[in-house]
PDB file of C-alpha atoms in Angstrom:
ATOM      1  CA  UNK U  16     135.467 -56.206  11.501  1.00 58.00           C
ATOM      2  CA  UNK U  17     138.859 -57.587  10.550  1.00 82.00           C
ATOM      3  CA  UNK U  18     139.868 -57.296   6.944  1.00 91.00           C
ATOM      4  CA  UNK U  19     141.894 -59.631   4.787  1.00 95.00           C
ATOM      5  CA  UNK U  20     145.284 -60.285   6.301  1.00 95.00           C
ATOM      6  CA  UNK U  21     148.398 -61.643   4.648  1.00 96.00           C
ATOM      7  CA  UNK U  22     151.623 -62.945   6.111  1.00 97.00           C
ATOM      8  CA  UNK U  23     154.437 -62.306   5.879  1.00 97.00           C
ATOM      9  CA  UNK U  24     154.321 -58.707   4.709  1.00 95.00           C
ATOM     10  CA  UNK U  25     157.771 -59.099   3.209  1.00 97.00           C
ATOM     11  CA  UNK U  26     159.673 -62.173   2.155  1.00 97.00           C
ATOM     12  CA  UNK U  27     163.210 -62.260   0.828  1.00 98.00           C
ATOM     13  CA  UNK U  28     164.475 -65.568  -0.484  1.00 97.00           C
ATOM     14  CA  UNK U  29     167.188 -66.954  -2.677  1.00 97.00           C
ATOM     15  CA  UNK U  30     166.724 -68.292  -6.149  1.00 97.00           C
ATOM     16  CA  UNK U  31     165.717 -71.941  -6.084  1.00 97.00           C
ATOM     17  CA  UNK U  32     164.127 -71.861  -2.627  1.00 97.00           C
ATOM     18  CA  UNK U  33     160.548 -72.756  -1.690  1.00 98.00           C
ATOM     19  CA  UNK U  34     158.186 -70.151  -0.205  1.00 98.00           C
ATOM     20  CA  UNK U  35     154.711 -70.130   1.271  1.00 98.00           C
ATOM     21  CA  UNK U  36     152.476 -67.075   1.435  1.00 98.00           C
ATOM     22  CA  UNK U  37     149.424 -67.070   3.676  1.00 98.00           C
ATOM     23  CA  UNK U  38     146.068 -65.351   3.344  1.00 98.00           C
ATOM     24  CA  UNK U  39     143.346 -65.016   5.987  1.00 97.00           C
ATOM     25  CA  UNK U  40     140.131 -63.885   4.307  1.00 96.00           C
ATOM     26  CA  UNK U  41     137.255 -61.989   5.867  1.00 94.00           C
ATOM     27  CA  UNK U  42     135.193 -64.352   7.985  1.00 93.00           C
ATOM     28  CA  UNK U  43     132.259 -65.784   6.058  1.00 89.00           C
ATOM     29  CA  UNK U  44     133.642 -64.987   2.634  1.00 91.00           C
ATOM     30  CA  UNK U  45     133.408 -68.073   0.461  1.00 90.00           C
ATOM     31  CA  UNK U  46     135.363 -66.756  -2.520  1.00 91.00           C
ATOM     32  CA  UNK U  47     139.116 -66.192  -2.330  1.00 93.00           C
ATOM     33  CA  UNK U  48     141.419 -64.882  -5.042  1.00 94.00           C
ATOM     34  CA  UNK U  49     145.159 -64.594  -5.496  1.00 96.00           C
ATOM     35  CA  UNK U  50     146.677 -61.915  -7.719  1.00 96.00           C
ATOM     36  CA  UNK U  51     150.241 -60.914  -8.533  1.00 97.00           C
ATOM     37  CA  UNK U  52     151.249 -57.290  -9.017  1.00 95.00           C
ATOM     38  CA  UNK U  53     154.547 -56.430 -10.662  1.00 94.00           C
ATOM     39  CA  UNK U  54     156.050 -52.977 -10.360  1.00 90.00           C
ATOM     40  CA  UNK U  55     154.122 -50.417 -12.372  1.00 87.00           C
ATOM     41  CA  UNK U  56     151.429 -52.888 -13.388  1.00 91.00           C
ATOM     42  CA  UNK U  57     147.930 -53.729 -12.321  1.00 93.00           C
ATOM     43  CA  UNK U  58     147.230 -56.931 -10.405  1.00 95.00           C
ATOM     44  CA  UNK U  59     147.054 -60.100 -12.515  1.00 95.00           C
ATOM     45  CA  UNK U  60     144.777 -62.978 -11.593  1.00 93.00           C
ATOM     46  CA  UNK U  61     146.394 -66.211 -10.471  1.00 95.00           C
ATOM     47  CA  UNK U  62     143.793 -68.506  -8.920  1.00 93.00           C
ATOM     48  CA  UNK U  63     140.275 -68.462  -7.504  1.00 91.00           C
ATOM     49  CA  UNK U  64     138.754 -70.642  -4.779  1.00 91.00           C
ATOM     50  CA  UNK U  65     135.097 -71.198  -4.084  1.00 88.00           C
ATOM     51  CA  UNK U  66     135.079 -72.907  -0.728  1.00 87.00           C
ATOM     52  CA  UNK U  67     137.830 -75.497  -0.570  1.00 89.00           C
ATOM     53  CA  UNK U  68     138.179 -76.120  -4.278  1.00 87.00           C
ATOM     54  CA  UNK U  69     140.179 -74.212  -6.860  1.00 86.00           C
ATOM     55  CA  UNK U  70     137.431 -73.185  -9.289  1.00 84.00           C
ATOM     56  CA  UNK U  71     139.859 -71.544 -11.703  1.00 87.00           C
ATOM     57  CA  UNK U  72     143.657 -71.793 -11.688  1.00 90.00           C
ATOM     58  CA  UNK U  73     144.140 -70.566 -15.235  1.00 89.00           C
ATOM     59  CA  UNK U  74     146.262 -67.630 -14.101  1.00 91.00           C
ATOM     60  CA  UNK U  75     149.002 -69.681 -12.461  1.00 94.00           C
ATOM     61  CA  UNK U  76     152.068 -69.071 -14.636  1.00 94.00           C
ATOM     62  CA  UNK U  77     153.516 -72.594 -14.420  1.00 94.00           C
ATOM     63  CA  UNK U  78     153.580 -75.731 -12.318  1.00 95.00           C
ATOM     64  CA  UNK U  79     155.951 -74.194  -9.762  1.00 97.00           C
ATOM     65  CA  UNK U  80     152.947 -72.323  -8.383  1.00 97.00           C
ATOM     66  CA  UNK U  81     150.316 -74.066  -6.313  1.00 96.00           C
ATOM     67  CA  UNK U  82     147.670 -72.926  -3.835  1.00 97.00           C
ATOM     68  CA  UNK U  83     145.476 -74.669  -1.291  1.00 96.00           C
ATOM     69  CA  UNK U  84     142.514 -73.810   0.887  1.00 95.00           C
ATOM     70  CA  UNK U  85     141.908 -77.027   2.832  1.00 94.00           C
ATOM     71  CA  UNK U  86     139.176 -75.845   5.203  1.00 92.00           C
ATOM     72  CA  UNK U  87     137.585 -73.203   3.044  1.00 88.00           C
ATOM     73  CA  UNK U  88     139.071 -70.298   4.968  1.00 93.00           C
ATOM     74  CA  UNK U  89     142.840 -69.697   5.120  1.00 97.00           C
ATOM     75  CA  UNK U  90     144.723 -70.144   1.870  1.00 97.00           C
ATOM     76  CA  UNK U  91     148.399 -70.724   1.175  1.00 98.00           C
ATOM     77  CA  UNK U  92     150.134 -69.896  -2.077  1.00 98.00           C
ATOM     78  CA  UNK U  93     153.186 -72.078  -2.589  1.00 98.00           C
ATOM     79  CA  UNK U  94     156.033 -71.362  -4.965  1.00 98.00           C
ATOM     80  CA  UNK U  95     158.696 -73.977  -5.639  1.00 97.00           C
ATOM     81  CA  UNK U  96     162.165 -73.361  -7.059  1.00 97.00           C
ATOM     82  CA  UNK U  97     161.693 -69.604  -6.976  1.00 97.00           C
ATOM     83  CA  UNK U  98     163.110 -67.506  -9.795  1.00 97.00           C
ATOM     84  CA  UNK U  99     164.038 -63.822  -9.864  1.00 96.00           C
ATOM     85  CA  UNK U 100     161.077 -63.204 -12.153  1.00 96.00           C
ATOM     86  CA  UNK U 101     158.743 -64.293  -9.357  1.00 97.00           C
ATOM     87  CA  UNK U 102     159.570 -61.101  -7.452  1.00 97.00           C
ATOM     88  CA  UNK U 103     156.338 -59.141  -7.075  1.00 97.00           C
ATOM     89  CA  UNK U 104     153.643 -58.234  -4.592  1.00 97.00           C
ATOM     90  CA  UNK U 105     151.226 -61.119  -4.090  1.00 98.00           C
ATOM     91  CA  UNK U 106     147.712 -59.968  -3.253  1.00 97.00           C
ATOM     92  CA  UNK U 107     144.888 -61.923  -1.762  1.00 96.00           C
ATOM     93  CA  UNK U 108     141.237 -60.882  -1.968  1.00 94.00           C
ATOM     94  CA  UNK U 109     138.002 -62.344  -0.680  1.00 93.00           C
ATOM     95  CA  UNK U 110     134.335 -61.803  -1.353  1.00 91.00           C
ATOM     96  CA  UNK U 111     130.947 -63.079  -0.306  1.00 85.00           C
ATOM     97  CA  UNK U 112     130.283 -64.853  -3.541  1.00 71.00           C
ATOM     98  CA  UNK U 113     126.906 -64.085  -5.007  1.00 59.00           C
ATOM     99  CA  UNK U 114     127.678 -64.934  -8.607  1.00 62.00           C
ATOM    100  CA  UNK U 115     127.381 -62.793 -11.697  1.00 60.00           C
ATOM    101  CA  UNK U 116     130.711 -61.040 -11.277  1.00 66.00           C
ATOM    102  CA  UNK U 117     129.211 -58.152  -9.318  1.00 72.00           C
ATOM    103  CA  UNK U 118     130.811 -58.977  -5.971  1.00 80.00           C
ATOM    104  CA  UNK U 119     133.100 -56.498  -4.279  1.00 86.00           C
ATOM    105  CA  UNK U 120     136.479 -58.055  -3.637  1.00 90.00           C
ATOM    106  CA  UNK U 121     138.284 -56.959  -0.493  1.00 92.00           C
ATOM    107  CA  UNK U 122     142.042 -56.957  -0.779  1.00 94.00           C
ATOM    108  CA  UNK U 123     144.728 -57.662   1.764  1.00 95.00           C
ATOM    109  CA  UNK U 124     147.861 -55.526   2.097  1.00 93.00           C
ATOM    110  CA  UNK U 125     149.922 -57.990   0.082  1.00 95.00           C
ATOM    111  CA  UNK U 126     153.152 -59.903   0.521  1.00 97.00           C
ATOM    112  CA  UNK U 127     156.180 -58.400  -1.177  1.00 96.00           C
ATOM    113  CA  UNK U 128     158.321 -61.283  -2.432  1.00 98.00           C
ATOM    114  CA  UNK U 129     161.906 -60.615  -3.427  1.00 98.00           C
ATOM    115  CA  UNK U 130     163.941 -63.395  -4.988  1.00 97.00           C
ATOM    116  CA  UNK U 131     167.658 -62.716  -4.951  1.00 96.00           C
TER     117      UNK U 131
ATOM    118  CA  UNK J  23     140.348 -61.964 -24.305  1.00 81.00           C
ATOM    119  CA  UNK J  24     138.936 -59.367 -21.983  1.00 85.00           C
ATOM    120  CA  UNK J  25     141.141 -56.349 -21.280  1.00 90.00           C
ATOM    121  CA  UNK J  26     141.192 -52.895 -19.735  1.00 95.00           C
ATOM    122  CA  UNK J  27     143.087 -49.871 -21.027  1.00 96.00           C
ATOM    123  CA  UNK J  28     143.473 -46.765 -18.920  1.00 95.00           C
ATOM    124  CA  UNK J  29     145.317 -43.542 -19.499  1.00 89.00           C
ATOM    125  CA  UNK J  30     148.942 -43.555 -18.560  1.00 86.00           C
ATOM    126  CA  UNK J  31     150.156 -41.397 -15.777  1.00 86.00           C
ATOM    127  CA  UNK J  32     151.424 -39.818 -13.843  1.00 94.00           C
ATOM    128  CA  UNK J  33     148.783 -37.156 -13.676  1.00 96.00           C
ATOM    129  CA  UNK J  34     149.657 -34.043 -11.682  1.00 97.00           C
ATOM    130  CA  UNK J  35     146.940 -31.564 -10.757  1.00 97.00           C
ATOM    131  CA  UNK J  36     146.554 -28.601  -8.487  1.00 97.00           C
ATOM    132  CA  UNK J  37     144.100 -28.791  -5.621  1.00 97.00           C
ATOM    133  CA  UNK J  38     140.479 -28.094  -6.686  1.00 96.00           C
ATOM    134  CA  UNK J  39     141.195 -28.973 -10.319  1.00 97.00           C
ATOM    135  CA  UNK J  40     138.863 -31.215 -12.333  1.00 97.00           C
ATOM    136  CA  UNK J  41     139.971 -34.810 -12.764  1.00 97.00           C
ATOM    137  CA  UNK J  42     139.298 -37.261 -15.559  1.00 97.00           C
ATOM    138  CA  UNK J  43     141.022 -40.625 -15.839  1.00 97.00           C
ATOM    139  CA  UNK J  44     140.017 -42.463 -18.991  1.00 97.00           C
ATOM    140  CA  UNK J  45     139.240 -46.167 -18.997  1.00 98.00           C
ATOM    141  CA  UNK J  46     138.065 -48.314 -21.892  1.00 97.00           C
ATOM    142  CA  UNK J  47     137.475 -52.026 -21.954  1.00 95.00           C
ATOM    143  CA  UNK J  48     137.163 -55.004 -24.259  1.00 93.00           C
ATOM    144  CA  UNK J  49     134.908 -57.825 -23.178  1.00 89.00           C
ATOM    145  CA  UNK J  50     132.962 -60.605 -24.823  1.00 81.00           C
ATOM    146  CA  UNK J  51     130.109 -60.444 -22.347  1.00 77.00           C
ATOM    147  CA  UNK J  52     128.530 -57.701 -20.271  1.00 82.00           C
ATOM    148  CA  UNK J  53     131.052 -57.047 -17.522  1.00 89.00           C
ATOM    149  CA  UNK J  54     130.764 -55.280 -14.234  1.00 90.00           C
ATOM    150  CA  UNK J  55     133.162 -52.344 -13.995  1.00 94.00           C
ATOM    151  CA  UNK J  56     135.138 -51.131 -11.027  1.00 95.00           C
ATOM    152  CA  UNK J  57     137.521 -48.427  -9.928  1.00 97.00           C
ATOM    153  CA  UNK J  58     139.960 -49.407  -7.196  1.00 96.00           C
ATOM    154  CA  UNK J  59     142.308 -47.000  -5.431  1.00 97.00           C
ATOM    155  CA  UNK J  60     145.643 -47.639  -3.772  1.00 94.00           C
ATOM    156  CA  UNK J  61     146.724 -44.896  -1.361  1.00 93.00           C
ATOM    157  CA  UNK J  62     150.428 -44.678  -0.494  1.00 88.00           C
ATOM    158  CA  UNK J  63     151.391 -47.520   1.812  1.00 84.00           C
ATOM    159  CA  UNK J  64     147.926 -49.059   1.778  1.00 87.00           C
ATOM    160  CA  UNK J  65     146.171 -51.932   0.059  1.00 87.00           C
ATOM    161  CA  UNK J  66     143.741 -51.810  -2.832  1.00 93.00           C
ATOM    162  CA  UNK J  67     140.263 -50.680  -1.927  1.00 93.00           C
ATOM    163  CA  UNK J  68     137.101 -50.363  -3.941  1.00 94.00           C
ATOM    164  CA  UNK J  69     136.257 -46.789  -4.884  1.00 97.00           C
ATOM    165  CA  UNK J  70     133.089 -47.381  -6.925  1.00 97.00           C
ATOM    166  CA  UNK J  71     131.451 -49.839  -9.262  1.00 94.00           C
ATOM    167  CA  UNK J  72     128.710 -50.205 -11.873  1.00 94.00           C
ATOM    168  CA  UNK J  73     127.153 -53.493 -12.870  1.00 89.00           C
ATOM    169  CA  UNK J  74     125.144 -52.647 -15.973  1.00 90.00           C
ATOM    170  CA  UNK J  75     125.038 -50.197 -18.836  1.00 93.00           C
ATOM    171  CA  UNK J  76     124.166 -46.572 -17.958  1.00 95.00           C
ATOM    172  CA  UNK J  77     124.709 -47.201 -14.258  1.00 95.00           C
ATOM    173  CA  UNK J  78     126.651 -44.495 -12.461  1.00 97.00           C
ATOM    174  CA  UNK J  79     128.912 -45.419  -9.590  1.00 96.00           C
ATOM    175  CA  UNK J  80     129.840 -42.729  -7.109  1.00 97.00           C
ATOM    176  CA  UNK J  81     131.798 -42.390  -3.886  1.00 97.00           C
ATOM    177  CA  UNK J  82     133.817 -39.670  -2.110  1.00 95.00           C
ATOM    178  CA  UNK J  83     132.984 -37.165  -4.854  1.00 97.00           C
ATOM    179  CA  UNK J  84     134.203 -39.494  -7.609  1.00 98.00           C
ATOM    180  CA  UNK J  85     131.857 -40.657 -10.359  1.00 98.00           C
ATOM    181  CA  UNK J  86     132.015 -43.015 -13.317  1.00 98.00           C
ATOM    182  CA  UNK J  87     129.280 -43.957 -15.791  1.00 98.00           C
ATOM    183  CA  UNK J  88     129.126 -47.337 -17.547  1.00 97.00           C
ATOM    184  CA  UNK J  89     128.957 -46.491 -21.245  1.00 96.00           C
ATOM    185  CA  UNK J  90     128.306 -49.606 -23.292  1.00 93.00           C
ATOM    186  CA  UNK J  91     128.248 -47.767 -26.630  1.00 94.00           C
ATOM    187  CA  UNK J  92     131.770 -46.466 -26.140  1.00 95.00           C
ATOM    188  CA  UNK J  93     132.927 -49.341 -23.896  1.00 95.00           C
ATOM    189  CA  UNK J  94     134.149 -46.806 -21.372  1.00 97.00           C
ATOM    190  CA  UNK J  95     134.090 -46.141 -17.635  1.00 98.00           C
ATOM    191  CA  UNK J  96     135.904 -42.843 -17.162  1.00 98.00           C
ATOM    192  CA  UNK J  97     136.582 -41.666 -13.618  1.00 98.00           C
ATOM    193  CA  UNK J  98     135.789 -38.030 -12.797  1.00 98.00           C
ATOM    194  CA  UNK J  99     135.933 -35.714  -9.821  1.00 98.00           C
ATOM    195  CA  UNK J 100     134.990 -32.078  -9.875  1.00 97.00           C
ATOM    196  CA  UNK J 101     137.493 -30.795  -7.328  1.00 96.00           C
ATOM    197  CA  UNK J 102     140.438 -32.909  -6.247  1.00 97.00           C
ATOM    198  CA  UNK J 103     142.175 -32.678  -2.900  1.00 97.00           C
ATOM    199  CA  UNK J 104     145.727 -33.443  -1.854  1.00 97.00           C
ATOM    200  CA  UNK J 105     144.351 -36.503  -0.051  1.00 96.00           C
ATOM    201  CA  UNK J 106     143.214 -37.942  -3.416  1.00 97.00           C
ATOM    202  CA  UNK J 107     146.839 -38.567  -4.372  1.00 97.00           C
ATOM    203  CA  UNK J 108     146.975 -42.288  -5.088  1.00 97.00           C
ATOM    204  CA  UNK J 109     147.120 -44.875  -7.853  1.00 96.00           C
ATOM    205  CA  UNK J 110     143.773 -45.576  -9.507  1.00 97.00           C
ATOM    206  CA  UNK J 111     142.973 -48.878 -11.211  1.00 97.00           C
ATOM    207  CA  UNK J 112     140.111 -49.568 -13.571  1.00 97.00           C
ATOM    208  CA  UNK J 113     138.949 -53.186 -13.615  1.00 95.00           C
ATOM    209  CA  UNK J 114     136.277 -55.435 -15.051  1.00 92.00           C
ATOM    210  CA  UNK J 115     134.660 -58.678 -14.030  1.00 88.00           C
ATOM    211  CA  UNK J 116     132.902 -60.770 -16.625  1.00 71.00           C
ATOM    212  CA  UNK J 117     129.625 -62.036 -15.166  1.00 62.00           C
ATOM    213  CA  UNK J 118     129.435 -64.634 -17.906  1.00 57.00           C
ATOM    214  CA  UNK J 119     132.280 -66.473 -16.301  1.00 54.00           C
ATOM    215  CA  UNK J 120     131.869 -68.520 -13.188  1.00 52.00           C
ATOM    216  CA  UNK J 121     134.731 -67.028 -11.288  1.00 60.00           C
ATOM    217  CA  UNK J 122     134.358 -63.281 -11.306  1.00 68.00           C
ATOM    218  CA  UNK J 123     138.075 -62.637 -11.203  1.00 83.00           C
ATOM    219  CA  UNK J 124     139.047 -59.052 -11.905  1.00 90.00           C
ATOM    220  CA  UNK J 125     141.009 -57.886 -14.928  1.00 92.00           C
ATOM    221  CA  UNK J 126     142.867 -54.678 -14.140  1.00 95.00           C
ATOM    222  CA  UNK J 127     144.337 -51.840 -16.115  1.00 95.00           C
ATOM    223  CA  UNK J 128     147.907 -50.806 -15.450  1.00 95.00           C
ATOM    224  CA  UNK J 129     146.939 -48.026 -13.060  1.00 96.00           C
ATOM    225  CA  UNK J 130     147.165 -44.249 -13.188  1.00 97.00           C
ATOM    226  CA  UNK J 131     149.137 -42.405 -10.564  1.00 96.00           C
ATOM    227  CA  UNK J 132     147.564 -39.133  -9.476  1.00 97.00           C
ATOM    228  CA  UNK J 133     149.480 -36.467  -7.598  1.00 97.00           C
ATOM    229  CA  UNK J 134     147.594 -33.450  -6.295  1.00 97.00           C
ATOM    230  CA  UNK J 135     149.645 -30.397  -5.310  1.00 96.00           C
ATOM    231  CA  UNK J 136     148.424 -27.842  -2.766  1.00 94.00           C
TER     232      UNK J 136
END
């Protein structure tokens, strides 16, 4: 079946602009995660949704970052007043949440964000 | 807080060589442990996992054993192929938490030469 998809694959924007990154999880997956991967680093957790609600947003770096999942499927990560330090690959993952931290997370191909 | 430390790369091996990529972790609970792989131009994909102490995860000739006493989850393969060239990430998920988000190491780039 279809995997996790993310759009756009690449986004170039100017400092101070607003951007939206979209994630379509695997159908039926209730858990959805956003991560950020900087060059040469492993992915870092940003936010986790269980259904429509953000169960944990402790990884969001500041209040310029916000994410929604209004119908419990597609999610949008929103970044206001972008800064050059926001440049990274933004990864989305989904899982069929069974609890206990044993779930396999399936990752999308990522959105490469470049802030000029 | 929880963390993962894996050996720095890059690692360059000849085809059919033995591979070990070290991974150690720090966690307050009893985490599940994962190895993810990122092939050139592709997204992250699960290679193997182990959810409790002494479990061995295996896939595509790769193996890793969950060692609680040494807090380690080293990745091994007996005979690597050129197609194994990729970046490998060790990760943990703390089952004591409600979210199950993954904490990753920095990744180890493996290059296998024919």
